[in-house]
Amino acid sequence: MHNGTTITQFIIEEQRKIEGATGDFTSLLNDIVTACKVISNMVNKGELIGVLGSAGSENVQGETQKKLDIITNEVFLKSNEWAGHLSAMASEEMDDIYEIPNQYPRGKYLLTFDPLDGSSNTDVNVSVGTIFSILRCPGERVCPNKDAFLQPGTQQVAAGYALYGPSTMMVLTTGNGVNGFTLDQDIGEFILTHPNMTIPQSTREFAINASNMRFWEQPVKRYVDECLAGAEGPRGEDFNMRWIASMVAEVHRILTRGGIFMYPIDEKMKAKGTGGKLRLMYEANPMSFVVEQAGGMSSTGRQRIMEVQPDDLHQRVPVILGSSEEVERVVGYHCD
Ligand code: P6P
């Protein structure tokens, strides 16, 4: 059960701990929460309101856009453009940055987001989510450019996700740990239900898309082979595997009961010249911030993800994150 602390009350109480906090940040977080409530409602209604299926267009990633990809992107823009907390936004669904329209004041933050991560799951009624990250806007707020966003993940002020699953949850970090909130549909409020979420250091559960096995680099293949060898193998224990194809759901499972999630770079990606599958600015960095704040680790296999210096808004990176003992093991294999 819970003591009824709403996410709004929690954020305001967190703000009081920050010297000189003006309430800007609190108000921005609440606008993000409102957007996630609207998206939750749309996702839950699904075909009842005709939002499933393909939009017949492609995003900057060259991926077919679902109707909900476009609709939820609009929800985020409309919910966050007017209040004067942001100078610009960037999204998986938009090629370029979205500067706050001139009729609105501009503020000191930048927002990146993936409005509906795992959207290929919407048509088959599997959990999807929203991922967001807040950065400070450096220099001139009047007309930020794409370069203003190219900050390493260590510069994030806050990050989190909404998970539209059997229940809708929001998980948030502002750099002081990780807290989870469950949407009470009857009152339309997110209630604190999972305070101080921490990832168990060890795990016997790994998540990877095994259909790419033939392309994996040797360190990843070694790690997975050892897990599959089970109790008779070098690990001396049996492992379990999961793959939901929805990063938000995988990360939430790991936050809840431990695990390791891997979308590594492979020979196919190298041949195409892409740095990985997942996007740094609005998937890997925000999820890495949450995972690290919950006591886990997040690496490309060769580098801490949050220390990667971005050189493109839609840059992709390899992702190996979760229980620290397992991530350390995989990173160690990359060093061998
Ligand atoms: P695959 C969803 O499109 C996503 O970006 C992540 O949420 C998910 O972990 C991954 O891609 C799934 O990729 O290749 O298994 O479809």
Coordinates of C-alpha atoms and ligand atoms in Angstrom, one line a residue:
M1 CA 0.0 0.0 0.0
H2 CA 1.0 3.7 0.1
N3 CA 0.7 6.8 2.2
G4 CA -0.9 8.7 -0.7
T5 CA 2.0 10.9 -1.6
T6 CA 1.3 12.3 -5.0
I7 CA 4.1 12.8 -7.6
T8 CA 3.4 16.6 -7.4
Q9 CA 3.8 16.6 -3.6
F10 CA 7.0 14.5 -4.0
I11 CA 8.5 16.8 -6.6
I12 CA 7.8 19.9 -4.5
E13 CA 9.3 18.3 -1.4
E14 CA 12.4 17.3 -3.5
Q15 CA 12.6 20.9 -4.8
R16 CA 12.7 22.3 -1.2
K17 CA 16.0 20.3 -0.8
I18 CA 17.6 22.3 -3.6
E19 CA 19.1 25.7 -2.6
G20 CA 17.5 28.5 -4.5
A21 CA 15.2 26.3 -6.5
T22 CA 12.6 28.5 -8.2
G23 CA 9.9 26.0 -8.9
D24 CA 10.7 26.2 -12.6
F25 CA 12.0 22.6 -12.6
T26 CA 9.0 21.4 -10.5
S27 CA 6.6 22.9 -12.9
L28 CA 8.4 21.4 -15.9
L29 CA 8.3 17.9 -14.4
N30 CA 4.6 18.3 -13.8
D31 CA 4.0 19.2 -17.4
I32 CA 5.8 16.1 -18.4
V33 CA 3.6 14.1 -15.9
T34 CA 0.5 15.6 -17.5
A35 CA 1.7 14.5 -21.0
C36 CA 2.3 11.0 -19.8
K37 CA -1.3 10.8 -18.3
V38 CA -2.7 11.9 -21.7
I39 CA -0.6 9.2 -23.5
S40 CA -1.6 6.6 -20.9
N41 CA -5.2 7.3 -21.7
M42 CA -4.7 7.0 -25.4
V43 CA -2.6 3.8 -25.2
N44 CA -5.2 2.2 -22.9
K45 CA -8.1 3.1 -25.3
G46 CA -6.2 1.8 -28.4
E47 CA -8.4 0.8 -31.3
L48 CA -11.5 2.2 -29.5
I49 CA -10.2 5.6 -30.6
G50 CA -8.6 4.4 -33.8
V51 CA -5.0 5.1 -32.9
L52 CA -3.4 1.7 -33.7
G53 CA -1.6 0.8 -36.9
S54 CA 0.9 2.5 -39.1
A55 CA 0.9 6.2 -40.0
G56 CA 2.3 5.3 -43.4
S57 CA 5.4 7.5 -42.8
E58 CA 9.0 7.1 -41.7
N59 CA 10.9 8.9 -38.9
V60 CA 14.5 10.2 -39.1
Q61 CA 15.6 6.7 -38.1
G62 CA 14.1 5.3 -41.3
E63 CA 11.6 3.4 -39.1
T64 CA 7.9 3.1 -40.1
Q65 CA 6.0 5.4 -37.8
K66 CA 2.9 4.2 -35.9
K67 CA -0.1 6.6 -35.6
L68 CA 0.6 6.7 -31.9
D69 CA 4.3 7.7 -32.5
I70 CA 3.1 10.9 -34.2
I71 CA 0.1 11.5 -31.8
T72 CA 2.2 11.1 -28.7
N73 CA 4.9 13.3 -30.0
E74 CA 2.4 16.1 -30.5
V75 CA 1.1 15.5 -27.0
F76 CA 4.6 16.0 -25.6
L77 CA 5.1 19.2 -27.6
K78 CA 1.8 20.8 -26.7
S79 CA 2.1 19.9 -23.0
N80 CA 5.6 21.3 -22.7
E81 CA 5.9 24.2 -25.1
W82 CA 3.8 27.0 -23.4
A83 CA 5.0 27.2 -19.8
G84 CA 8.4 29.0 -20.3
H85 CA 10.6 26.4 -18.8
L86 CA 12.2 25.1 -22.0
S87 CA 14.2 26.6 -24.9
A88 CA 13.8 23.7 -27.2
M89 CA 12.9 20.0 -27.4
A90 CA 14.3 17.0 -29.3
S91 CA 12.4 13.8 -30.1
E92 CA 13.0 10.4 -31.7
E93 CA 10.1 11.3 -34.0
M94 CA 11.5 14.7 -35.3
D95 CA 14.5 15.2 -37.6
D96 CA 15.5 18.5 -36.1
I97 CA 15.1 20.2 -32.7
Y98 CA 11.8 21.9 -31.9
E99 CA 12.4 25.5 -30.8
I100 CA 9.8 26.9 -28.4
P101 CA 7.4 29.0 -30.6
N102 CA 7.9 32.8 -30.4
Q103 CA 4.5 33.4 -28.7
Y104 CA 5.8 31.6 -25.6
P105 CA 8.6 32.6 -23.2
R106 CA 11.8 30.5 -23.3
G107 CA 13.4 28.9 -20.3
K108 CA 16.6 27.4 -19.0
Y109 CA 16.0 23.7 -19.8
L110 CA 16.1 21.4 -22.8
L111 CA 13.9 18.3 -23.1
T112 CA 14.7 15.2 -25.1
F113 CA 12.2 12.4 -25.3
D114 CA 11.1 9.2 -27.0
P115 CA 7.3 9.7 -26.9
L116 CA 6.4 6.0 -27.4
D117 CA 9.3 3.6 -27.0
G118 CA 8.6 0.1 -28.2
S119 CA 5.6 1.3 -30.3
S120 CA 5.8 -1.7 -32.5
N121 CA 4.2 -3.5 -29.5
T122 CA 1.1 -1.3 -29.5
D123 CA -0.7 -3.3 -32.2
V124 CA -0.2 -6.5 -30.2
N125 CA -1.1 -5.0 -26.8
V126 CA 2.3 -5.4 -25.2
S127 CA 3.7 -2.8 -22.7
V128 CA 5.2 0.4 -24.2
G129 CA 6.6 3.5 -22.6
T130 CA 7.8 7.1 -22.8
I131 CA 11.4 8.1 -22.0
F132 CA 12.5 11.6 -21.2
S133 CA 15.6 13.5 -20.2
I134 CA 16.1 17.1 -19.0
L135 CA 19.3 19.1 -19.7
R136 CA 20.2 22.7 -18.9
C137 CA 20.2 25.0 -21.9
P138 CA 23.8 26.3 -22.3
G139 CA 24.5 29.9 -23.5
E140 CA 21.9 31.7 -25.5
R141 CA 18.4 30.5 -24.7
V142 CA 16.9 32.8 -27.4
C143 CA 17.8 30.5 -30.2
P144 CA 19.3 27.2 -29.1
N145 CA 20.6 25.0 -31.9
K146 CA 21.1 21.3 -32.2
D147 CA 24.6 21.6 -30.6
A148 CA 23.0 22.9 -27.4
F149 CA 21.7 19.3 -26.9
L150 CA 25.0 17.5 -27.5
Q151 CA 25.9 17.2 -23.8
P152 CA 27.1 14.0 -22.2
G153 CA 24.6 12.1 -20.0
T154 CA 26.4 13.2 -16.8
Q155 CA 24.9 16.7 -17.5
Q156 CA 21.3 15.5 -17.2
V157 CA 19.3 17.3 -14.5
A158 CA 16.5 14.7 -14.4
A159 CA 15.4 11.7 -16.4
G160 CA 12.7 9.0 -16.2
Y161 CA 10.1 7.0 -18.0
A162 CA 6.4 6.2 -18.0
L163 CA 5.5 2.6 -18.4
Y164 CA 2.1 1.9 -19.9
G165 CA 1.6 -1.7 -18.7
P166 CA -1.0 -3.6 -16.6
S167 CA -0.7 -0.4 -14.5
T168 CA 0.7 2.9 -15.7
M169 CA 3.8 3.9 -13.7
M170 CA 6.3 6.7 -13.7
V171 CA 9.8 6.3 -12.6
L172 CA 11.9 9.4 -12.0
T173 CA 15.3 10.5 -10.9
T174 CA 16.6 14.0 -10.2
G175 CA 20.0 12.8 -9.1
N176 CA 18.9 11.7 -5.6
G177 CA 17.9 8.1 -6.1
V178 CA 15.0 6.6 -8.0
N179 CA 11.3 6.7 -7.1
G180 CA 8.3 4.9 -8.7
F181 CA 4.7 6.2 -8.9
T182 CA 1.6 4.3 -9.9
L183 CA -1.3 6.1 -11.7
D184 CA -4.5 5.9 -9.7
Q185 CA -7.0 6.1 -12.6
D186 CA -9.8 7.0 -10.3
I187 CA -8.3 10.3 -9.2
G188 CA -5.9 10.8 -12.1
E189 CA -2.8 11.1 -9.9
F190 CA 0.5 9.3 -9.8
I191 CA 1.0 8.0 -6.2
L192 CA 4.4 7.1 -4.7
T193 CA 4.3 3.3 -4.5
H194 CA 8.0 2.4 -5.1
P195 CA 10.3 4.7 -3.0
N196 CA 14.1 4.4 -3.3
M197 CA 14.2 1.7 -6.1
T198 CA 17.5 -0.1 -6.1
I199 CA 18.8 -2.8 -8.6
P200 CA 20.1 -6.0 -7.0
Q201 CA 23.8 -6.2 -7.7
S202 CA 23.6 -9.8 -8.9
T203 CA 21.1 -11.5 -11.2
R204 CA 20.4 -14.7 -13.1
E205 CA 18.3 -13.1 -15.8
F206 CA 19.6 -11.6 -19.1
A207 CA 17.7 -9.8 -21.9
I208 CA 19.0 -9.7 -25.4
N209 CA 17.5 -10.1 -28.9
A210 CA 19.1 -13.6 -29.6
S211 CA 18.1 -13.5 -33.3
N212 CA 21.2 -11.3 -33.8
M213 CA 23.5 -13.9 -32.3
R214 CA 25.5 -14.6 -35.5
F215 CA 26.5 -10.9 -35.6
W216 CA 27.6 -10.5 -32.0
E217 CA 31.2 -9.6 -31.0
Q218 CA 33.1 -12.2 -29.2
P219 CA 32.7 -10.7 -25.6
V220 CA 28.9 -10.7 -25.9
K221 CA 28.8 -14.2 -27.4
R222 CA 31.1 -15.5 -24.6
Y223 CA 28.8 -13.9 -21.9
V224 CA 25.6 -15.3 -23.4
D225 CA 27.1 -18.8 -24.1
E226 CA 28.2 -19.0 -20.4
C227 CA 24.6 -18.0 -19.3
L228 CA 23.2 -20.7 -21.6
A229 CA 25.6 -23.3 -20.3
G230 CA 23.9 -23.0 -16.9
A231 CA 24.8 -24.9 -13.8
E232 CA 27.1 -27.3 -15.7
G233 CA 28.9 -24.3 -17.3
P234 CA 31.5 -21.8 -16.0
R235 CA 28.9 -19.7 -14.2
G236 CA 27.7 -22.8 -12.2
E237 CA 24.1 -21.6 -12.2
D238 CA 21.1 -21.7 -14.5
F239 CA 20.0 -18.4 -16.1
N240 CA 16.7 -17.1 -17.4
M241 CA 16.1 -15.0 -20.6
R242 CA 13.6 -12.3 -21.4
W243 CA 13.1 -10.1 -24.4
I244 CA 10.0 -7.8 -24.6
A245 CA 11.3 -5.5 -27.4
S246 CA 10.3 -2.6 -25.2
M247 CA 13.3 -1.0 -23.4
V248 CA 11.1 0.7 -20.8
A249 CA 9.6 -2.6 -19.8
E250 CA 13.0 -4.3 -19.7
V251 CA 14.5 -1.6 -17.6
H252 CA 11.5 -1.5 -15.2
R253 CA 11.9 -5.3 -14.7
I254 CA 15.6 -4.8 -14.0
L255 CA 14.9 -2.0 -11.5
T256 CA 12.4 -4.2 -9.8
R257 CA 14.2 -7.6 -9.6
G258 CA 17.6 -7.2 -11.2
G259 CA 18.9 -8.4 -14.6
I260 CA 21.1 -7.3 -17.5
F261 CA 19.8 -5.8 -20.7
M262 CA 22.0 -5.8 -23.8
Y263 CA 21.6 -4.2 -27.2
P264 CA 25.3 -4.4 -28.2
I265 CA 26.9 -3.3 -31.3
D266 CA 27.4 -6.1 -33.8
E267 CA 29.0 -6.9 -37.2
K268 CA 25.9 -6.0 -39.1
M269 CA 25.7 -2.6 -37.5
K270 CA 29.4 -2.0 -38.0
A271 CA 29.0 -2.9 -41.7
K272 CA 26.1 -0.3 -41.9
G273 CA 28.2 2.3 -40.0
T274 CA 25.6 2.7 -37.2
G275 CA 26.9 2.9 -33.6
G276 CA 24.3 0.6 -32.2
K277 CA 20.5 0.2 -32.2
L278 CA 19.4 2.4 -29.3
R279 CA 19.6 6.2 -29.4
L280 CA 21.9 8.0 -27.0
M281 CA 20.1 11.2 -26.2
Y282 CA 16.6 10.0 -25.5
E283 CA 16.9 6.3 -24.7
A284 CA 20.4 5.3 -23.5
N285 CA 21.3 8.4 -21.5
P286 CA 18.0 8.8 -19.5
M287 CA 17.8 5.0 -18.8
S288 CA 21.5 5.1 -17.8
F289 CA 20.9 7.9 -15.3
V290 CA 18.0 6.0 -13.8
V291 CA 19.9 2.7 -13.7
E292 CA 23.0 4.3 -12.1
Q293 CA 21.0 6.2 -9.6
A294 CA 19.4 2.9 -8.6
G295 CA 22.9 1.3 -8.0
G296 CA 23.3 -0.3 -11.4
M297 CA 25.8 0.2 -14.2
S298 CA 25.4 1.2 -17.8
S299 CA 28.1 0.8 -20.4
T300 CA 28.7 0.6 -24.2
G301 CA 30.9 -2.3 -23.3
R302 CA 33.9 -0.1 -23.7
Q303 CA 32.8 3.1 -22.0
R304 CA 30.3 4.4 -19.4
I305 CA 27.3 5.5 -21.5
M306 CA 26.8 8.7 -19.6
E307 CA 30.4 9.8 -20.4
V308 CA 29.9 9.5 -24.2
Q309 CA 30.3 12.9 -25.8
P310 CA 27.4 13.1 -28.4
D311 CA 28.2 14.3 -31.9
D312 CA 24.7 13.9 -33.3
L313 CA 21.2 14.4 -32.0
H314 CA 20.1 10.9 -33.1
Q315 CA 23.3 9.1 -32.4
R316 CA 23.1 5.4 -31.6
V317 CA 25.2 3.5 -29.0
P318 CA 25.6 0.0 -27.8
V319 CA 23.8 -0.5 -24.4
I320 CA 24.7 -3.0 -21.7
L321 CA 23.0 -2.0 -18.4
G322 CA 21.6 -3.4 -15.2
S323 CA 22.9 -5.4 -12.2
S324 CA 26.4 -4.1 -11.6
E325 CA 28.1 -7.5 -11.2
E326 CA 26.9 -8.7 -14.6
V327 CA 27.6 -5.5 -16.4
E328 CA 31.1 -5.5 -14.9
R329 CA 31.6 -9.0 -16.2
V330 CA 30.6 -8.1 -19.7
V331 CA 32.8 -5.0 -19.7
G332 CA 35.6 -7.2 -18.4
Y333 CA 35.2 -9.6 -21.3
H334 CA 35.5 -6.6 -23.7
C335 CA 38.8 -5.7 -22.0
D336 CA 40.2 -9.3 -22.3
Ligands
P6P1 P1 14.3 -5.2 -31.7 C1 12.0 -0.3 -29.5 O1 11.9 -0.1 -30.9 C2 13.5 -0.3 -29.1 O2 14.0 1.0 -29.4 C3 13.6 -0.6 -27.6 O3 12.6 -0.2 -26.9 C4 13.8 -2.1 -27.6 O4 14.6 -2.6 -26.6 C5 14.5 -2.4 -29.0 O5 14.2 -1.3 -29.8 C6 13.9 -3.6 -29.6 O6 14.7 -3.9 -30.8 O7 15.5 -5.3 -32.6 O8 14.3 -6.4 -30.7 O9 13.0 -4.9 -32.3

